[in-house]
PDB file of N, CA and C in Angstrom:
ATOM      1  N   MET A   1      72.084 -34.239  47.198  1.00  0.00           N
ATOM      2  CA  MET A   1      72.535 -35.055  46.108  1.00  0.00           C
ATOM      3  C   MET A   1      73.626 -34.302  45.369  1.00  0.00           C
ATOM      4  N   GLN A   2      74.816 -34.831  45.375  1.00  0.00           N
ATOM      5  CA  GLN A   2      75.933 -34.212  44.687  1.00  0.00           C
ATOM      6  C   GLN A   2      76.191 -34.932  43.378  1.00  0.00           C
ATOM      7  N   SER A   3      76.594 -34.137  42.417  1.00  0.00           N
ATOM      8  CA  SER A   3      76.916 -34.752  41.123  1.00  0.00           C
ATOM      9  C   SER A   3      78.423 -34.972  41.038  1.00  0.00           C
ATOM     10  N   GLN A   4      78.817 -35.859  40.186  1.00  0.00           N
ATOM     11  CA  GLN A   4      80.234 -36.148  39.987  1.00  0.00           C
ATOM     12  C   GLN A   4      80.837 -35.234  38.924  1.00  0.00           C
ATOM     13  N   ASN A   5      79.997 -34.500  38.254  1.00  0.00           N
ATOM     14  CA  ASN A   5      80.457 -33.656  37.169  1.00  0.00           C
ATOM     15  C   ASN A   5      80.846 -32.274  37.712  1.00  0.00           C
ATOM     16  N   PRO A   6      82.109 -31.851  37.578  1.00  0.00           N
ATOM     17  CA  PRO A   6      82.533 -30.549  38.089  1.00  0.00           C
ATOM     18  C   PRO A   6      81.856 -29.387  37.343  1.00  0.00           C
ATOM     19  N   PHE A   7      81.480 -29.611  36.095  1.00  0.00           N
ATOM     20  CA  PHE A   7      80.800 -28.564  35.335  1.00  0.00           C
ATOM     21  C   PHE A   7      79.457 -28.219  35.982  1.00  0.00           C
ATOM     22  N   LEU A   8      78.701 -29.235  36.382  1.00  0.00           N
ATOM     23  CA  LEU A   8      77.410 -28.999  37.019  1.00  0.00           C
ATOM     24  C   LEU A   8      77.575 -28.340  38.388  1.00  0.00           C
ATOM     25  N   ASP A   9      78.635 -28.703  39.120  1.00  0.00           N
ATOM     26  CA  ASP A   9      78.899 -28.061  40.404  1.00  0.00           C
ATOM     27  C   ASP A   9      79.176 -26.569  40.213  1.00  0.00           C
ATOM     28  N   GLU A  10      79.997 -26.248  39.236  1.00  0.00           N
ATOM     29  CA  GLU A  10      80.314 -24.844  38.957  1.00  0.00           C
ATOM     30  C   GLU A  10      79.074 -24.086  38.480  1.00  0.00           C
ATOM     31  N   LEU A  11      78.253 -24.738  37.678  1.00  0.00           N
ATOM     32  CA  LEU A  11      77.021 -24.114  37.199  1.00  0.00           C
ATOM     33  C   LEU A  11      76.078 -23.823  38.375  1.00  0.00           C
ATOM     34  N   ALA A  12      75.978 -24.741  39.310  1.00  0.00           N
ATOM     35  CA  ALA A  12      75.132 -24.542  40.487  1.00  0.00           C
ATOM     36  C   ALA A  12      75.663 -23.390  41.345  1.00  0.00           C
ATOM     37  N   LYS A  13      76.987 -23.304  41.508  1.00  0.00           N
ATOM     38  CA  LYS A  13      77.585 -22.217  42.285  1.00  0.00           C
ATOM     39  C   LYS A  13      77.339 -20.870  41.608  1.00  0.00           C
ATOM     40  N   MET A  14      77.499 -20.829  40.296  1.00  0.00           N
ATOM     41  CA  MET A  14      77.280 -19.581  39.560  1.00  0.00           C
ATOM     42  C   MET A  14      75.811 -19.154  39.624  1.00  0.00           C
ATOM     43  N   THR A  15      74.913 -20.119  39.541  1.00  0.00           N
ATOM     44  CA  THR A  15      73.488 -19.809  39.621  1.00  0.00           C
ATOM     45  C   THR A  15      73.140 -19.255  40.996  1.00  0.00           C
ATOM     46  N   THR A  16      73.684 -19.859  42.033  1.00  0.00           N
ATOM     47  CA  THR A  16      73.445 -19.379  43.396  1.00  0.00           C
ATOM     48  C   THR A  16      74.000 -17.972  43.576  1.00  0.00           C
ATOM     49  N   SER A  17      75.191 -17.738  43.062  1.00  0.00           N
ATOM     50  CA  SER A  17      75.798 -16.405  43.157  1.00  0.00           C
ATOM     51  C   SER A  17      74.980 -15.371  42.391  1.00  0.00           C
ATOM     52  N   ALA A  18      74.507 -15.752  41.217  1.00  0.00           N
ATOM     53  CA  ALA A  18      73.709 -14.826  40.413  1.00  0.00           C
ATOM     54  C   ALA A  18      72.398 -14.479  41.108  1.00  0.00           C
ATOM     55  N   MET A  19      71.790 -15.458  41.742  1.00  0.00           N
ATOM     56  CA  MET A  19      70.533 -15.203  42.445  1.00  0.00           C
ATOM     57  C   MET A  19      70.748 -14.277  43.644  1.00  0.00           C
ATOM     58  N   SER A  20      71.810 -14.486  44.391  1.00  0.00           N
ATOM     59  CA  SER A  20      72.077 -13.618  45.539  1.00  0.00           C
ATOM     60  C   SER A  20      72.431 -12.207  45.072  1.00  0.00           C
ATOM     61  N   LEU A  21      73.137 -12.102  43.949  1.00  0.00           N
ATOM     62  CA  LEU A  21      73.466 -10.795  43.391  1.00  0.00           C
ATOM     63  C   LEU A  21      72.195 -10.072  42.935  1.00  0.00           C
ATOM     64  N   ALA A  22      71.289 -10.789  42.298  1.00  0.00           N
ATOM     65  CA  ALA A  22      70.030 -10.192  41.849  1.00  0.00           C
ATOM     66  C   ALA A  22      69.189  -9.746  43.037  1.00  0.00           C
ATOM     67  N   GLN A  23      69.183 -10.530  44.091  1.00  0.00           N
ATOM     68  CA  GLN A  23      68.425 -10.161  45.288  1.00  0.00           C
ATOM     69  C   GLN A  23      69.017  -8.905  45.926  1.00  0.00           C
ATOM     70  N   ALA A  24      70.339  -8.829  46.003  1.00  0.00           N
ATOM     71  CA  ALA A  24      70.992  -7.655  46.578  1.00  0.00           C
ATOM     72  C   ALA A  24      70.725  -6.414  45.726  1.00  0.00           C
ATOM     73  N   ALA A  25      70.747  -6.574  44.410  1.00  0.00           N
ATOM     74  CA  ALA A  25      70.467  -5.447  43.520  1.00  0.00           C
ATOM     75  C   ALA A  25      69.024  -4.980  43.684  1.00  0.00           C
ATOM     76  N   GLY A  26      68.110  -5.914  43.863  1.00  0.00           N
ATOM     77  CA  GLY A  26      66.711  -5.552  44.085  1.00  0.00           C
ATOM     78  C   GLY A  26      66.525  -4.769  45.372  1.00  0.00           C
ATOM     79  N   GLU A  27      67.186  -5.196  46.428  1.00  0.00           N
ATOM     80  CA  GLU A  27      67.109  -4.480  47.702  1.00  0.00           C
ATOM     81  C   GLU A  27      67.705  -3.079  47.579  1.00  0.00           C
ATOM     82  N   GLU A  28      68.815  -2.973  46.859  1.00  0.00           N
ATOM     83  CA  GLU A  28      69.456  -1.671  46.652  1.00  0.00           C
ATOM     84  C   GLU A  28      68.542  -0.733  45.867  1.00  0.00           C
ATOM     85  N   ALA A  29      67.893  -1.253  44.834  1.00  0.00           N
ATOM     86  CA  ALA A  29      66.970  -0.440  44.039  1.00  0.00           C
ATOM     87  C   ALA A  29      65.775  -0.003  44.881  1.00  0.00           C
ATOM     88  N   LYS A  30      65.280  -0.895  45.709  1.00  0.00           N
ATOM     89  CA  LYS A  30      64.144  -0.571  46.577  1.00  0.00           C
ATOM     90  C   LYS A  30      64.521   0.541  47.554  1.00  0.00           C
ATOM     91  N   THR A  31      65.703   0.448  48.136  1.00  0.00           N
ATOM     92  CA  THR A  31      66.174   1.465  49.075  1.00  0.00           C
ATOM     93  C   THR A  31      66.352   2.811  48.377  1.00  0.00           C
ATOM     94  N   ALA A  32      66.928   2.790  47.184  1.00  0.00           N
ATOM     95  CA  ALA A  32      67.131   4.032  46.436  1.00  0.00           C
ATOM     96  C   ALA A  32      65.800   4.669  46.057  1.00  0.00           C
ATOM     97  N   PHE A  33      64.839   3.862  45.634  1.00  0.00           N
ATOM     98  CA  PHE A  33      63.529   4.394  45.263  1.00  0.00           C
ATOM     99  C   PHE A  33      62.827   4.999  46.471  1.00  0.00           C
ATOM    100  N   ARG A  34      62.888   4.313  47.605  1.00  0.00           N
ATOM    101  CA  ARG A  34      62.246   4.829  48.818  1.00  0.00           C
ATOM    102  C   ARG A  34      62.896   6.146  49.245  1.00  0.00           C
ATOM    103  N   SER A  35      64.211   6.222  49.148  1.00  0.00           N
ATOM    104  CA  SER A  35      64.917   7.441  49.510  1.00  0.00           C
ATOM    105  C   SER A  35      64.501   8.602  48.611  1.00  0.00           C
ATOM    106  N   GLN A  36      64.409   8.340  47.322  1.00  0.00           N
ATOM    107  CA  GLN A  36      64.018   9.387  46.387  1.00  0.00           C
ATOM    108  C   GLN A  36      62.559   9.801  46.608  1.00  0.00           C
ATOM    109  N   ALA A  37      61.689   8.856  46.901  1.00  0.00           N
ATOM    110  CA  ALA A  37      60.284   9.175  47.166  1.00  0.00           C
ATOM    111  C   ALA A  37      60.151  10.010  48.441  1.00  0.00           C
ATOM    112  N   ASP A  38      60.912   9.672  49.481  1.00  0.00           N
ATOM    113  CA  ASP A  38      60.880  10.454  50.718  1.00  0.00           C
ATOM    114  C   ASP A  38      61.357  11.882  50.472  1.00  0.00           C
ATOM    115  N   ARG A  39      62.406  12.023  49.674  1.00  0.00           N
ATOM    116  CA  ARG A  39      62.927  13.344  49.347  1.00  0.00           C
ATOM    117  C   ARG A  39      61.887  14.153  48.557  1.00  0.00           C
ATOM    118  N   PHE A  40      61.206  13.500  47.631  1.00  0.00           N
ATOM    119  CA  PHE A  40      60.178  14.162  46.825  1.00  0.00           C
ATOM    120  C   PHE A  40      59.033  14.658  47.704  1.00  0.00           C
ATOM    121  N   VAL A  41      58.585  13.833  48.630  1.00  0.00           N
ATOM    122  CA  VAL A  41      57.492  14.219  49.524  1.00  0.00           C
ATOM    123  C   VAL A  41      57.932  15.364  50.436  1.00  0.00           C
ATOM    124  N   ALA A  42      59.171  15.328  50.903  1.00  0.00           N
ATOM    125  CA  ALA A  42      59.669  16.399  51.763  1.00  0.00           C
ATOM    126  C   ALA A  42      59.748  17.717  50.996  1.00  0.00           C
ATOM    127  N   ASP A  43      60.117  17.666  49.732  1.00  0.00           N
ATOM    128  CA  ASP A  43      60.196  18.877  48.918  1.00  0.00           C
ATOM    129  C   ASP A  43      58.818  19.464  48.635  1.00  0.00           C
ATOM    130  N   MET A  44      57.791  18.627  48.623  1.00  0.00           N
ATOM    131  CA  MET A  44      56.436  19.112  48.356  1.00  0.00           C
ATOM    132  C   MET A  44      55.847  19.836  49.557  1.00  0.00           C
ATOM    133  N   ASP A  45      56.431  19.689  50.729  1.00  0.00           N
ATOM    134  CA  ASP A  45      55.981  20.347  51.954  1.00  0.00           C
ATOM    135  C   ASP A  45      54.522  20.001  52.257  1.00  0.00           C
ATOM    136  N   LEU A  46      54.229  18.718  52.307  1.00  0.00           N
ATOM    137  CA  LEU A  46      52.877  18.237  52.571  1.00  0.00           C
ATOM    138  C   LEU A  46      52.552  18.311  54.060  1.00  0.00           C
ATOM    139  N   VAL A  47      51.271  18.339  54.372  1.00  0.00           N
ATOM    140  CA  VAL A  47      50.798  18.402  55.753  1.00  0.00           C
ATOM    141  C   VAL A  47      50.363  17.007  56.176  1.00  0.00           C
ATOM    142  N   ARG A  48      50.681  16.638  57.396  1.00  0.00           N
ATOM    143  CA  ARG A  48      50.250  15.339  57.915  1.00  0.00           C
ATOM    144  C   ARG A  48      48.757  15.379  58.227  1.00  0.00           C
ATOM    145  N   ARG A  49      48.132  14.222  58.184  1.00  0.00           N
ATOM    146  CA  ARG A  49      46.686  14.119  58.395  1.00  0.00           C
ATOM    147  C   ARG A  49      46.291  14.610  59.786  1.00  0.00           C
ATOM    148  N   GLU A  50      47.094  14.296  60.806  1.00  0.00           N
ATOM    149  CA  GLU A  50      46.784  14.708  62.170  1.00  0.00           C
ATOM    150  C   GLU A  50      46.780  16.234  62.284  1.00  0.00           C
ATOM    151  N   GLU A  51      47.744  16.889  61.621  1.00  0.00           N
ATOM    152  CA  GLU A  51      47.808  18.345  61.660  1.00  0.00           C
ATOM    153  C   GLU A  51      46.589  18.958  60.978  1.00  0.00           C
ATOM    154  N   LEU A  52      46.171  18.379  59.861  1.00  0.00           N
ATOM    155  CA  LEU A  52      45.003  18.875  59.141  1.00  0.00           C
ATOM    156  C   LEU A  52      43.738  18.729  59.981  1.00  0.00           C
ATOM    157  N   ASP A  53      43.565  17.584  60.623  1.00  0.00           N
ATOM    158  CA  ASP A  53      42.383  17.369  61.463  1.00  0.00           C
ATOM    159  C   ASP A  53      42.359  18.329  62.650  1.00  0.00           C
ATOM    160  N   ALA A  54      43.524  18.567  63.259  1.00  0.00           N
ATOM    161  CA  ALA A  54      43.599  19.497  64.387  1.00  0.00           C
ATOM    162  C   ALA A  54      43.253  20.912  63.935  1.00  0.00           C
ATOM    163  N   LEU A  55      43.730  21.300  62.769  1.00  0.00           N
ATOM    164  CA  LEU A  55      43.436  22.629  62.243  1.00  0.00           C
ATOM    165  C   LEU A  55      41.956  22.778  61.903  1.00  0.00           C
ATOM    166  N   LYS A  56      41.349  21.739  61.345  1.00  0.00           N
ATOM    167  CA  LYS A  56      39.911  21.783  61.048  1.00  0.00           C
ATOM    168  C   LYS A  56      39.096  21.948  62.328  1.00  0.00           C
ATOM    169  N   ALA A  57      39.473  21.234  63.380  1.00  0.00           N
ATOM    170  CA  ALA A  57      38.760  21.345  64.656  1.00  0.00           C
ATOM    171  C   ALA A  57      38.913  22.747  65.237  1.00  0.00           C
ATOM    172  N   GLU A  58      40.102  23.307  65.137  1.00  0.00           N
ATOM    173  CA  GLU A  58      40.335  24.650  65.651  1.00  0.00           C
ATOM    174  C   GLU A  58      39.526  25.685  64.864  1.00  0.00           C
ATOM    175  N   ILE A  59      39.450  25.524  63.550  1.00  0.00           N
ATOM    176  CA  ILE A  59      38.661  26.445  62.726  1.00  0.00           C
ATOM    177  C   ILE A  59      37.180  26.342  63.071  1.00  0.00           C
ATOM    178  N   ALA A  60      36.695  25.129  63.297  1.00  0.00           N
ATOM    179  CA  ALA A  60      35.291  24.957  63.676  1.00  0.00           C
ATOM    180  C   ALA A  60      34.999  25.652  65.004  1.00  0.00           C
ATOM    181  N   ASP A  61      35.920  25.542  65.960  1.00  0.00           N
ATOM    182  CA  ASP A  61      35.744  26.223  67.246  1.00  0.00           C
ATOM    183  C   ASP A  61      35.744  27.740  67.069  1.00  0.00           C
ATOM    184  N   LEU A  62      36.647  28.239  66.240  1.00  0.00           N
ATOM    185  CA  LEU A  62      36.715  29.681  66.005  1.00  0.00           C
ATOM    186  C   LEU A  62      35.460  30.189  65.302  1.00  0.00           C
ATOM    187  N   ARG A  63      34.942  29.417  64.375  1.00  0.00           N
ATOM    188  CA  ARG A  63      33.695  29.818  63.704  1.00  0.00           C
ATOM    189  C   ARG A  63      32.541  29.879  64.703  1.00  0.00           C
ATOM    190  N   ALA A  64      32.491  28.915  65.600  1.00  0.00           N
ATOM    191  CA  ALA A  64      31.443  28.919  66.623  1.00  0.00           C
ATOM    192  C   ALA A  64      31.576  30.147  67.518  1.00  0.00           C
ATOM    193  N   GLN A  65      32.802  30.527  67.846  1.00  0.00           N
ATOM    194  CA  GLN A  65      33.026  31.714  68.668  1.00  0.00           C
ATOM    195  C   GLN A  65      32.608  32.981  67.926  1.00  0.00           C
ATOM    196  N   VAL A  66      32.905  33.047  66.634  1.00  0.00           N
ATOM    197  CA  VAL A  66      32.527  34.217  65.835  1.00  0.00           C
ATOM    198  C   VAL A  66      31.015  34.347  65.782  1.00  0.00           C
ATOM    199  N   VAL A  67      30.337  33.235  65.571  1.00  0.00           N
ATOM    200  CA  VAL A  67      28.872  33.265  65.530  1.00  0.00           C
ATOM    201  C   VAL A  67      28.319  33.685  66.886  1.00  0.00           C
ATOM    202  N   ALA A  68      28.890  33.170  67.958  1.00  0.00           N
ATOM    203  CA  ALA A  68      28.411  33.513  69.302  1.00  0.00           C
ATOM    204  C   ALA A  68      28.657  34.989  69.614  1.00  0.00           C
ATOM    205  N   LEU A  69      29.789  35.524  69.203  1.00  0.00           N
ATOM    206  CA  LEU A  69      30.111  36.919  69.490  1.00  0.00           C
ATOM    207  C   LEU A  69      29.341  37.890  68.603  1.00  0.00           C
ATOM    208  N   SER A  70      29.065  37.491  67.384  1.00  0.00           N
ATOM    209  CA  SER A  70      28.362  38.399  66.479  1.00  0.00           C
ATOM    210  C   SER A  70      26.868  38.429  66.756  1.00  0.00           C
ATOM    211  N   GLY A  71      26.338  37.396  67.371  1.00  0.00           N
ATOM    212  CA  GLY A  71      24.931  37.356  67.706  1.00  0.00           C
ATOM    213  C   GLY A  71      24.041  37.010  66.531  1.00  0.00           C
ATOM    214  N   LYS A  72      24.612  36.722  65.408  1.00  0.00           N
ATOM    215  CA  LYS A  72      23.822  36.363  64.237  1.00  0.00           C
ATOM    216  C   LYS A  72      23.510  34.877  64.282  1.00  0.00           C
ATOM    217  N   PRO A  73      22.290  34.512  63.952  1.00  0.00           N
ATOM    218  CA  PRO A  73      21.981  33.075  63.919  1.00  0.00           C
ATOM    219  C   PRO A  73      22.678  32.406  62.746  1.00  0.00           C
ATOM    220  N   LYS A  74      23.092  31.206  62.974  1.00  0.00           N
ATOM    221  CA  LYS A  74      23.778  30.460  61.924  1.00  0.00           C
ATOM    222  C   LYS A  74      22.725  29.669  61.158  1.00  0.00           C
ATOM    223  N   GLY A  75      22.586  29.951  59.906  1.00  0.00           N
ATOM    224  CA  GLY A  75      21.604  29.251  59.093  1.00  0.00           C
ATOM    225  C   GLY A  75      21.980  29.328  57.630  1.00  0.00           C
ATOM    226  N   LYS A  76      21.140  28.738  56.805  1.00  0.00           N
ATOM    227  CA  LYS A  76      21.442  28.711  55.378  1.00  0.00           C
ATOM    228  C   LYS A  76      21.237  30.076  54.735  1.00  0.00           C
ATOM    229  N   GLY A  77      20.377  30.903  55.279  1.00  0.00           N
ATOM    230  CA  GLY A  77      20.114  32.206  54.693  1.00  0.00           C
ATOM    231  C   GLY A  77      21.139  33.257  55.067  1.00  0.00           C
ATOM    232  N   VAL A  78      21.984  32.979  56.033  1.00  0.00           N
ATOM    233  CA  VAL A  78      22.967  33.945  56.491  1.00  0.00           C
ATOM    234  C   VAL A  78      24.254  33.746  55.711  1.00  0.00           C
ATOM    235  N   LYS A  79      24.712  34.821  55.083  1.00  0.00           N
ATOM    236  CA  LYS A  79      25.956  34.750  54.324  1.00  0.00           C
ATOM    237  C   LYS A  79      27.082  35.282  55.208  1.00  0.00           C
ATOM    238  N   PRO A  80      28.182  34.552  55.319  1.00  0.00           N
ATOM    239  CA  PRO A  80      29.285  35.022  56.160  1.00  0.00           C
ATOM    240  C   PRO A  80      29.952  36.247  55.542  1.00  0.00           C
ATOM    241  N   ASP A  81      30.561  37.072  56.404  1.00  0.00           N
ATOM    242  CA  ASP A  81      31.255  38.264  55.935  1.00  0.00           C
ATOM    243  C   ASP A  81      32.482  37.905  55.107  1.00  0.00           C
ATOM    244  N   VAL A  82      33.091  36.797  55.430  1.00  0.00           N
ATOM    245  CA  VAL A  82      34.308  36.350  54.750  1.00  0.00           C
ATOM    246  C   VAL A  82      34.030  34.991  54.136  1.00  0.00           C
ATOM    247  N   ASP A  83      34.510  34.790  52.914  1.00  0.00           N
ATOM    248  CA  ASP A  83      34.338  33.492  52.262  1.00  0.00           C
ATOM    249  C   ASP A  83      35.375  32.517  52.801  1.00  0.00           C
ATOM    250  N   LEU A  84      34.940  31.602  53.642  1.00  0.00           N
ATOM    251  CA  LEU A  84      35.805  30.576  54.203  1.00  0.00           C
ATOM    252  C   LEU A  84      35.306  29.224  53.739  1.00  0.00           C
ATOM    253  N   PRO A  85      36.208  28.289  53.504  1.00  0.00           N
ATOM    254  CA  PRO A  85      35.751  26.952  53.116  1.00  0.00           C
ATOM    255  C   PRO A  85      35.001  26.297  54.268  1.00  0.00           C
ATOM    256  N   VAL A  86      33.901  25.659  53.947  1.00  0.00           N
ATOM    257  CA  VAL A  86      33.060  25.022  54.959  1.00  0.00           C
ATOM    258  C   VAL A  86      33.346  23.537  54.965  1.00  0.00           C
ATOM    259  N   ASP A  87      33.570  22.993  56.149  1.00  0.00           N
ATOM    260  CA  ASP A  87      33.822  21.560  56.292  1.00  0.00           C
ATOM    261  C   ASP A  87      32.488  20.854  56.452  1.00  0.00           C
ATOM    262  N   GLU A  88      32.153  19.986  55.526  1.00  0.00           N
ATOM    263  CA  GLU A  88      30.872  19.296  55.525  1.00  0.00           C
ATOM    264  C   GLU A  88      30.934  17.921  56.176  1.00  0.00           C
ATOM    265  N   THR A  89      32.053  17.590  56.844  1.00  0.00           N
ATOM    266  CA  THR A  89      32.173  16.258  57.446  1.00  0.00           C
ATOM    267  C   THR A  89      31.561  16.203  58.794  1.00  0.00           C
TER     268      THR A  89
END
């Protein structure tokens, strides 16, 4: 449905342009925020979950080897020589 009034046509064009401009600005802001967040995480030097799980498994294997080599039974009454964090999962 077209109107005969040129003022309304121009208003519709300006509204459409403003909406597309706002959408483009929103996308630009989203991209900038994501970029800054990625940079922040990289600067924090965080560890990925897969790396942490692999390291926990390796530590559990090493603890089992230490217990096997030392010949000491593993129990609640035995205190380890070194204070290491225990994984309760």
